[in-house]
GROMACS .gro file of C-alpha atoms in nm:
model
  396
    1MET     CA    1   2.146  -9.229  -3.660
    2GLY     CA    2   2.029  -9.045  -3.340
    3ASN     CA    3   2.066  -9.108  -2.976
    4MET     CA    4   1.844  -9.389  -2.850
    5VAL     CA    5   1.784  -9.511  -2.489
    6LEU     CA    6   1.689  -9.887  -2.414
    7THR     CA    7   1.508  -9.895  -2.077
    8ASN     CA    8   1.405 -10.172  -1.843
    9GLY     CA    9   1.599 -10.463  -1.928
   10THR     CA   10   1.851 -10.708  -1.797
   11VAL     CA   11   2.195 -10.585  -1.960
   12ILE     CA   12   2.425 -10.891  -2.029
   13THR     CA   13   2.781 -10.714  -2.087
   14GLY     CA   14   2.936 -11.023  -2.214
   15TYR     CA   15   3.069 -11.128  -1.863
   16ALA     CA   16   2.819 -11.022  -1.608
   17LYS     CA   17   2.428 -10.988  -1.576
   18LEU     CA   18   2.293 -10.661  -1.449
   19HIS     CA   19   1.922 -10.636  -1.369
   20ASN     CA   20   1.686 -10.346  -1.400
   21CYS     CA   21   1.928 -10.139  -1.617
   22GLY     CA   22   1.906  -9.909  -1.921
   23LEU     CA   23   2.163  -9.841  -2.201
   24PHE     CA   24   2.240  -9.530  -2.384
   25MET     CA   25   2.345  -9.517  -2.737
   26ASP     CA   26   2.483  -9.188  -2.871
   27SER     CA   27   2.475  -9.056  -3.237
   28GLU     CA   28   2.809  -9.192  -3.330
   29GLY     CA   29   2.680  -9.541  -3.266
   30LYS     CA   30   2.874  -9.602  -2.962
   31ILE     CA   31   2.748  -9.678  -2.617
   32SER     CA   32   2.779  -9.388  -2.370
   33ASP     CA   33   2.616  -9.520  -2.050
   34ILE     CA   34   2.458  -9.833  -1.856
   35PHE     CA   35   2.263  -9.739  -1.581
   36ASN     CA   36   2.041  -9.878  -1.330
   37MET     CA   37   1.670  -9.773  -1.383
   38ARG     CA   38   1.653  -9.638  -1.024
   39ARG     CA   39   1.858  -9.347  -1.164
   40PHE     CA   40   1.657  -9.289  -1.496
   41SER     CA   41   1.456  -9.017  -1.370
   42GLN     CA   42   1.772  -8.817  -1.279
   43LYS     CA   43   1.909  -8.869  -1.623
   44SER     CA   44   1.922  -8.606  -1.894
   45PHE     CA   45   1.949  -8.703  -2.274
   46PRO     CA   46   1.996  -8.477  -2.570
   47LYS     CA   47   1.678  -8.347  -2.738
   48GLY     CA   48   1.517  -8.588  -2.985
   49THR     CA   49   1.655  -8.890  -2.817
   50LYS     CA   50   1.434  -9.205  -2.867
   51ILE     CA   51   1.348  -9.401  -2.578
   52ILE     CA   52   1.235  -9.760  -2.635
   53ASP     CA   53   1.096  -9.985  -2.304
   54VAL     CA   54   1.217 -10.312  -2.360
   55ASN     CA   55   0.986 -10.463  -2.112
   56GLU     CA   56   1.225 -10.673  -1.920
   57ALA     CA   57   1.405 -10.821  -2.209
   58PHE     CA   58   1.765 -10.904  -2.237
   59ILE     CA   59   2.008 -10.644  -2.377
   60VAL     CA   60   2.319 -10.828  -2.499
   61PRO     CA   61   2.598 -10.781  -2.739
   62GLY     CA   62   2.535 -10.890  -3.100
   63PHE     CA   63   2.670 -11.246  -3.154
   64LEU     CA   64   3.002 -11.283  -3.317
   65ASP     CA   65   2.992 -11.604  -3.553
   66THR     CA   66   3.362 -11.700  -3.612
   67HIS     CA   67   3.314 -12.022  -3.812
   68ILE     CA   68   3.023 -12.042  -4.062
   69HIS     CA   69   3.006 -12.145  -4.441
   70GLY     CA   70   2.658 -12.036  -4.542
   71ILE     CA   71   2.289 -11.961  -4.456
   72GLY     CA   72   1.965 -11.908  -4.611
   73GLY     CA   73   2.092 -12.090  -4.949
   74TYR     CA   74   2.412 -11.870  -4.971
   75GLY     CA   75   2.745 -11.976  -4.901
   76THR     CA   76   3.132 -11.894  -4.917
   77ASP     CA   77   3.148 -12.190  -5.178
   78ASP     CA   78   2.951 -12.000  -5.427
   79ALA     CA   79   3.271 -11.783  -5.451
   80LYS     CA   80   3.052 -11.465  -5.532
   81PRO     CA   81   3.061 -11.153  -5.340
   82GLU     CA   82   2.656 -11.136  -5.362
   83SER     CA   83   2.645 -11.450  -5.180
   84ILE     CA   84   2.848 -11.320  -4.883
   85LEU     CA   85   2.610 -11.017  -4.865
   86GLU     CA   86   2.319 -11.240  -4.855
   87MET     CA   87   2.482 -11.404  -4.565
   88SER     CA   88   2.512 -11.082  -4.391
   89LYS     CA   89   2.143 -11.014  -4.432
   90HIS     CA   90   2.035 -11.337  -4.289
   91LEU     CA   91   2.268 -11.356  -4.014
   92ALA     CA   92   2.101 -11.007  -3.878
   93ASP     CA   93   1.773 -11.208  -3.836
   94TYR     CA   94   1.933 -11.429  -3.591
   95GLY     CA   95   2.131 -11.165  -3.378
   96VAL     CA   96   2.442 -11.189  -3.567
   97SER     CA   97   2.645 -10.843  -3.573
   98GLY     CA   98   2.957 -10.977  -3.726
   99PHE     CA   99   3.106 -11.302  -3.870
  100LEU     CA  100   3.401 -11.476  -4.033
  101PRO     CA  101   3.277 -11.620  -4.365
  102THR     CA  102   3.457 -11.950  -4.372
  103ILE     CA  103   3.620 -12.098  -4.670
  104TYR     CA  104   3.646 -12.484  -4.717
  105THR     CA  105   3.962 -12.676  -4.809
  106ASP     CA  106   3.938 -12.705  -5.176
  107THR     CA  107   4.142 -12.674  -5.481
  108ILE     CA  108   4.373 -12.373  -5.424
  109ASP     CA  109   4.233 -12.192  -5.699
  110HIS     CA  110   3.870 -12.249  -5.566
  111MET     CA  111   3.988 -12.134  -5.232
  112LEU     CA  112   4.141 -11.826  -5.370
  113GLN     CA  113   3.826 -11.744  -5.579
  114ALA     CA  114   3.630 -11.757  -5.249
  115ILE     CA  115   3.858 -11.542  -5.066
  116ASP     CA  116   3.859 -11.291  -5.337
  117ALA     CA  117   3.454 -11.290  -5.308
  118VAL     CA  118   3.481 -11.220  -4.953
  119VAL     CA  119   3.717 -10.941  -4.972
  120SER     CA  120   3.502 -10.777  -5.257
  121ALA     CA  121   3.197 -10.779  -5.028
  122ILE     CA  122   3.374 -10.625  -4.728
  123GLY     CA  123   3.213 -10.293  -4.691
  124HIS     CA  124   2.906 -10.350  -4.855
  125GLU     CA  125   2.703 -10.526  -4.606
  126ALA     CA  126   2.342 -10.469  -4.539
  127GLY     CA  127   2.335 -10.687  -4.213
  128ALA     CA  128   2.620 -10.838  -4.016
  129SER     CA  129   2.959 -10.703  -4.043
  130ILE     CA  130   3.221 -10.904  -4.225
  131LEU     CA  131   3.497 -10.912  -3.954
  132GLY     CA  132   3.759 -11.094  -4.173
  133ILE     CA  133   3.802 -11.431  -4.323
  134HIS     CA  134   3.849 -11.791  -4.161
  135VAL     CA  135   4.032 -12.057  -4.383
  136GLU     CA  136   3.947 -12.390  -4.303
  137GLY     CA  137   4.262 -12.564  -4.418
  138PRO     CA  138   4.443 -12.661  -4.656
  139PHE     CA  139   4.701 -12.776  -4.435
  140ILE     CA  140   4.476 -13.050  -4.264
  141SER     CA  141   4.504 -13.414  -4.182
  142SER     CA  142   4.359 -13.658  -4.486
  143GLU     CA  143   4.277 -13.876  -4.207
  144ARG     CA  144   4.032 -13.625  -4.028
  145LEU     CA  145   3.876 -13.472  -4.343
  146GLY     CA  146   3.493 -13.466  -4.237
  147ALA     CA  147   3.329 -13.233  -4.495
  148GLN     CA  148   3.645 -13.103  -4.652
  149ASN     CA  149   3.762 -13.173  -5.005
  150SER     CA  150   4.048 -13.450  -5.015
  151GLU     CA  151   4.168 -13.311  -5.352
  152GLY     CA  152   4.243 -12.961  -5.164
  153VAL     CA  153   4.456 -13.121  -4.872
  154HIS     CA  154   4.798 -12.991  -4.893
  155PRO     CA  155   5.137 -13.040  -4.722
  156VAL     CA  156   5.271 -12.729  -4.560
  157ASP     CA  157   5.411 -12.498  -4.801
  158ILE     CA  158   5.495 -12.140  -4.684
  159ASP     CA  159   5.463 -12.034  -5.050
  160VAL     CA  160   5.102 -12.155  -5.065
  161PHE     CA  161   5.050 -11.989  -4.713
  162ASN     CA  162   5.157 -11.662  -4.819
  163LYS     CA  163   4.958 -11.689  -5.157
  164ILE     CA  164   4.634 -11.726  -4.958
  165ILE     CA  165   4.719 -11.445  -4.716
  166GLU     CA  166   4.817 -11.201  -4.980
  167ARG     CA  167   4.480 -11.280  -5.158
  168GLY     CA  168   4.330 -11.185  -4.836
  169LYS     CA  169   4.462 -10.848  -4.846
  170GLY     CA  170   4.485 -10.827  -4.473
  171HIS     CA  171   4.136 -10.972  -4.393
  172ILE     CA  172   4.240 -11.331  -4.308
  173VAL     CA  173   4.193 -11.349  -3.930
  174SER     CA  174   4.217 -11.698  -3.870
  175MET     CA  175   4.334 -12.056  -4.035
  176THR     CA  176   4.261 -12.412  -3.932
  177VAL     CA  177   4.550 -12.643  -3.949
  178ALA     CA  178   4.682 -13.008  -3.838
  179PRO     CA  179   4.973 -12.931  -3.573
  180GLU     CA  180   5.128 -13.276  -3.648
  181LEU     CA  181   5.226 -13.200  -4.019
  182LYS     CA  182   5.569 -13.140  -4.102
  183GLY     CA  183   5.699 -12.803  -4.120
  184MET     CA  184   5.409 -12.669  -3.915
  185ARG     CA  185   5.622 -12.481  -3.656
  186GLU     CA  186   5.765 -12.251  -3.938
  187LEU     CA  187   5.423 -12.193  -4.067
  188ALA     CA  188   5.283 -12.108  -3.730
  189LEU     CA  189   5.569 -11.877  -3.659
  190THR     CA  190   5.499 -11.714  -3.985
  191ALA     CA  191   5.138 -11.677  -3.893
  192ILE     CA  192   5.207 -11.520  -3.573
  193LYS     CA  193   5.404 -11.253  -3.766
  194ALA     CA  194   5.109 -11.200  -3.995
  195GLY     CA  195   4.864 -11.165  -3.684
  196ILE     CA  196   4.673 -11.467  -3.796
  197VAL     CA  197   4.500 -11.688  -3.514
  198LEU     CA  198   4.579 -12.062  -3.564
  199LEU     CA  199   4.340 -12.344  -3.475
  200ALA     CA  200   4.395 -12.718  -3.449
  201GLY     CA  201   4.128 -12.870  -3.639
  202HIS     CA  202   4.111 -13.155  -3.884
  203THR     CA  203   4.378 -13.318  -3.697
  204ASN     CA  204   4.496 -13.667  -3.620
  205ALA     CA  205   4.738 -13.509  -3.374
  206THR     CA  206   4.891 -13.711  -3.063
  207TYR     CA  207   4.881 -13.510  -2.722
  208GLU     CA  208   5.241 -13.428  -2.763
  209ASN     CA  209   5.198 -13.252  -3.114
  210ILE     CA  210   4.925 -13.042  -2.956
  211ILE     CA  211   5.160 -12.952  -2.679
  212GLU     CA  212   5.435 -12.881  -2.963
  213GLY     CA  213   5.156 -12.667  -3.153
  214MET     CA  214   5.108 -12.448  -2.858
  215GLN     CA  215   5.452 -12.386  -2.788
  216ALA     CA  216   5.437 -12.263  -3.154
  217GLY     CA  217   5.125 -12.038  -3.077
  218ILE     CA  218   4.836 -12.268  -3.190
  219LEU     CA  219   4.625 -12.205  -2.887
  220HIS     CA  220   4.278 -12.225  -3.038
  221SER     CA  221   4.096 -12.528  -3.185
  222THR     CA  222   3.812 -12.578  -3.457
  223HIS     CA  223   3.490 -12.738  -3.355
  224PHE     CA  224   3.598 -12.936  -3.048
  225PHE     CA  225   3.538 -13.310  -3.061
  226ASN     CA  226   3.468 -13.324  -3.411
  227ALA     CA  227   3.705 -13.420  -3.684
  228MET     CA  228   4.007 -13.472  -3.451
  229SER     CA  229   4.188 -13.742  -3.276
  230ARG     CA  230   3.989 -13.904  -2.997
  231LEU     CA  231   4.070 -13.930  -2.612
  232HIS     CA  232   4.229 -14.250  -2.537
  233HIS     CA  233   4.386 -14.365  -2.208
  234ARG     CA  234   4.729 -14.408  -2.349
  235ASN     CA  235   4.720 -14.118  -2.577
  236PRO     CA  236   4.467 -13.812  -2.486
  237GLY     CA  237   4.490 -13.716  -2.844
  238THR     CA  238   4.355 -13.369  -2.959
  239VAL     CA  239   4.038 -13.391  -2.735
  240GLY     CA  240   4.231 -13.481  -2.431
  241ALA     CA  241   4.480 -13.207  -2.501
  242ILE     CA  242   4.225 -12.953  -2.524
  243MET     CA  243   4.041 -13.055  -2.198
  244ILE     CA  244   4.377 -13.084  -2.024
  245GLN     CA  245   4.542 -12.762  -2.108
  246GLN     CA  246   4.354 -12.488  -1.974
  247ASP     CA  247   4.525 -12.228  -2.210
  248MET     CA  248   4.389 -12.419  -2.496
  249GLN     CA  249   4.063 -12.256  -2.636
  250CYS     CA  250   3.802 -12.407  -2.840
  251GLU     CA  251   3.505 -12.372  -3.069
  252ILE     CA  252   3.183 -12.552  -2.975
  253ILE     CA  253   2.903 -12.649  -3.196
  254ALA     CA  254   2.589 -12.642  -2.949
  255ASP     CA  255   2.346 -12.804  -3.195
  256GLY     CA  256   2.302 -13.115  -2.981
  257VAL     CA  257   2.434 -13.355  -3.270
  258HIS     CA  258   2.789 -13.278  -3.334
  259VAL     CA  259   2.839 -13.271  -2.939
  260HIS     CA  260   2.635 -13.425  -2.705
  261PRO     CA  261   2.499 -13.182  -2.466
  262GLU     CA  262   2.623 -13.350  -2.132
  263LEU     CA  263   2.987 -13.316  -2.266
  264ILE     CA  264   2.933 -12.971  -2.353
  265LYS     CA  265   2.803 -12.890  -1.960
  266LEU     CA  266   3.120 -13.111  -1.885
  267LEU     CA  267   3.363 -12.891  -2.097
  268ILE     CA  268   3.227 -12.559  -1.936
  269ARG     CA  269   3.276 -12.732  -1.583
  270GLU     CA  270   3.631 -12.832  -1.653
  271LYS     CA  271   3.780 -12.564  -1.875
  272PRO     CA  272   3.771 -12.165  -1.821
  273THR     CA  273   3.457 -12.046  -1.988
  274SER     CA  274   3.654 -11.740  -2.103
  275ASN     CA  275   3.811 -11.997  -2.362
  276ILE     CA  276   3.509 -12.157  -2.518
  277VAL     CA  277   3.371 -12.007  -2.809
  278LEU     CA  278   3.012 -12.070  -2.943
  279VAL     CA  279   2.999 -12.125  -3.323
  280THR     CA  280   2.747 -12.233  -3.576
  281ASP     CA  281   2.977 -12.422  -3.852
  282SER     CA  282   2.658 -12.370  -4.063
  283LEU     CA  283   2.625 -12.441  -4.438
  284LYS     CA  284   2.430 -12.279  -4.701
  285PRO     CA  285   2.117 -12.472  -4.681
  286THR     CA  286   2.065 -12.351  -4.317
  287MET     CA  287   1.722 -12.170  -4.298
  288GLN     CA  288   1.689 -12.240  -4.658
  289LYS     CA  289   1.296 -12.207  -4.741
  290GLU     CA  290   1.293 -12.402  -5.061
  291GLY     CA  291   1.467 -12.598  -5.316
  292THR     CA  292   1.759 -12.868  -5.294
  293PHE     CA  293   2.019 -12.874  -5.017
  294TRP     CA  294   2.347 -12.834  -5.182
  295VAL     CA  295   2.695 -12.781  -5.036
  296HIS     CA  296   3.025 -12.752  -5.180
  297GLY     CA  297   2.848 -12.650  -5.502
  298GLU     CA  298   2.735 -12.980  -5.625
  299GLU     CA  299   2.710 -13.231  -5.327
  300ALA     CA  300   2.334 -13.294  -5.241
  301VAL     CA  301   2.278 -13.333  -4.867
  302ARG     CA  302   1.999 -13.431  -4.614
  303MET     CA  303   1.897 -13.281  -4.302
  304GLN     CA  304   1.854 -13.481  -3.992
  305ASP     CA  305   1.820 -13.377  -3.641
  306GLY     CA  306   1.931 -13.015  -3.701
  307ALA     CA  307   2.279 -13.116  -3.895
  308PHE     CA  308   2.333 -13.210  -4.268
  309HIS     CA  309   2.484 -13.557  -4.343
  310ARG     CA  310   2.610 -13.679  -4.679
  311LYS     CA  311   2.322 -13.850  -4.862
  312ASN     CA  312   2.545 -14.178  -4.949
  313ASP     CA  313   2.708 -14.182  -4.601
  314PRO     CA  314   2.465 -14.080  -4.340
  315ASP     CA  315   2.732 -14.129  -4.045
  316THR     CA  316   2.929 -13.843  -4.200
  317LEU     CA  317   2.836 -13.497  -4.055
  318LEU     CA  318   2.915 -13.223  -4.323
  319GLY     CA  319   2.822 -12.921  -4.100
  320SER     CA  320   2.515 -12.779  -3.899
  321SER     CA  321   2.189 -12.594  -3.956
  322LEU     CA  322   2.264 -12.408  -3.639
  323THR     CA  323   2.216 -12.061  -3.610
  324MET     CA  324   2.367 -11.855  -3.307
  325LEU     CA  325   2.023 -11.753  -3.154
  326GLN     CA  326   1.930 -12.121  -3.170
  327GLY     CA  327   2.273 -12.206  -3.007
  328ILE     CA  328   2.198 -11.954  -2.709
  329LYS     CA  329   1.858 -12.122  -2.672
  330ASN     CA  330   2.015 -12.475  -2.677
  331LEU     CA  331   2.269 -12.386  -2.382
  332VAL     CA  332   2.009 -12.218  -2.170
  333ASP     CA  333   1.784 -12.511  -2.235
  334TRP     CA  334   2.084 -12.738  -2.115
  335GLU     CA  335   2.109 -12.536  -1.788
  336VAL     CA  336   2.405 -12.322  -1.874
  337PRO     CA  337   2.385 -11.973  -1.729
  338ILE     CA  338   2.258 -11.713  -1.989
  339GLU     CA  339   2.530 -11.501  -1.928
  340THR     CA  340   2.785 -11.767  -1.992
  341ALA     CA  341   2.622 -11.864  -2.313
  342ILE     CA  342   2.632 -11.496  -2.401
  343GLN     CA  343   2.994 -11.476  -2.324
  344MET     CA  344   3.084 -11.759  -2.553
  345ALA     CA  345   2.906 -11.598  -2.837
  346THR     CA  346   3.027 -11.245  -2.783
  347SER     CA  347   3.325 -11.129  -2.563
  348ASN     CA  348   3.525 -11.454  -2.585
  349PRO     CA  349   3.569 -11.452  -2.955
  350ALA     CA  350   3.632 -11.069  -2.953
  351ARG     CA  351   3.896 -11.121  -2.717
  352ILE     CA  352   4.053 -11.424  -2.892
  353TYR     CA  353   4.052 -11.244  -3.249
  354ASN     CA  354   4.138 -10.917  -3.115
  355PHE     CA  355   3.828 -10.767  -3.253
  356GLY     CA  356   3.869 -10.432  -3.074
  357PHE     CA  357   3.545 -10.262  -2.936
  358ILE     CA  358   3.290 -10.499  -3.021
  359GLY     CA  359   3.182 -10.801  -2.825
  360ARG     CA  360   3.086 -10.638  -2.519
  361LEU     CA  361   2.836 -10.355  -2.364
  362ALA     CA  362   3.060 -10.109  -2.202
  363PRO     CA  363   3.103  -9.739  -2.253
  364GLY     CA  364   3.296  -9.652  -2.544
  365TYR     CA  365   3.215  -9.971  -2.731
  366PHE     CA  366   3.012  -9.996  -3.042
  367ALA     CA  367   2.650 -10.040  -2.985
  368ASP     CA  368   2.619 -10.371  -3.162
  369ILE     CA  369   2.330 -10.507  -2.959
  370ALA     CA  370   2.083 -10.792  -2.985
  371VAL     CA  371   1.749 -10.766  -2.769
  372LEU     CA  372   1.601 -11.110  -2.666
  373ASP     CA  373   1.265 -11.172  -2.520
  374ASN     CA  374   1.320 -11.281  -2.155
  375SER     CA  375   1.097 -11.586  -2.189
  376ASP     CA  376   1.171 -11.750  -2.529
  377LEU     CA  377   1.483 -11.581  -2.626
  378SER     CA  378   1.329 -11.467  -2.963
  379LEU     CA  379   1.492 -11.170  -3.127
  380LYS     CA  380   1.304 -10.835  -3.050
  381GLY     CA  381   1.533 -10.587  -3.182
  382MET     CA  382   1.880 -10.578  -3.364
  383PHE     CA  383   2.115 -10.276  -3.364
  384LEU     CA  384   2.441 -10.233  -3.536
  385HIS     CA  385   2.666  -9.951  -3.453
  386GLY     CA  386   2.345  -9.800  -3.308
  387ASN     CA  387   2.150  -9.848  -3.622
  388LEU     CA  388   1.807 -10.053  -3.571
  389LEU     CA  389   1.847 -10.317  -3.809
  390ARG     CA  390   1.546 -10.535  -3.706
  391ASP     CA  391   1.255 -10.403  -3.485
  392TYR     CA  392   1.004 -10.656  -3.350
  393PHE     CA  393   0.932 -10.432  -3.032
  394SER     CA  394   0.590 -10.358  -3.159
  395ASN     CA  395   0.510 -10.724  -3.197
  396SER     CA  396   0.567 -10.767  -2.802
   0.00000   0.00000   0.00000
């Protein structure tokens, strides 16, 4: 790893857009300076510094996918460390620098096996960093299952919760729960003490249930609009609570299938953009080149309009085939400012999950950087802690 400078770009810090700028990465893999190109001739860099002219491309933080089950034919449901590591490799191709492998609701034994696989993979990545684990369930509503395994749905049980947390060996970052379940307040308070972010999801909660959950610290929500109680004029439900309560955060799947683009634009108008997180919820067949599309180890699915549907029940969405890069492109196509789209994919999840010095471009932060073409937003280069993982600059 050596010193490196990116020049002649538009830097999107995670909050702001800075035109005609350059960025200096030091030999420790951190950002040392962001400067206007008018000052470039006055700058001095250490001997041997490599300079890359990005030709007016966007220089952005690496994306953070905090809800993903699989990609490229590999998934968390394989319960194998090698599958998690293959996910890491594939994700770097789409601008992702860090991710939370997400565990499905399943039998407790299989969930623990999947958690073991992720824990074993941490520290051996050749692509995107494993930032921890998101456990989707098992304390969810049987009335809002979505793609989750009904056999794995479990009433709130602190002993089961503690068993899951212990198997995570300190790496479980977040858990999706249904706030209306009996005993949820005790579980939420236990999670806070463990430093775990709880998300309301796969829930049939009333508006009042969500407010009670917020009082217990459940301030985030899983794939907004999907697998949750609907908005109704006499009971705003989970959807209404998230829209009304400005402090409530939410994931959004921007594939145009899970949520209509106009609803995403409405959400961005009505809610602080700092509380919206772009995720993929992608399944293992995402970007798979050949073979049968399988999820949950044994269920065949079909692709339609960019999402995976249950073969014998086409109205049931099982997850997305979205990548974070395509999600950014979609948002921009829907007239969302690019700096807002980037914020939703980077600095917002970094803040909500307390990831530390990632998710932003600023001096002192790790140089996890994606460089995107300014015309079609294709990936031109990918850096992780200052190391050039993907180099397409010569193809420009």
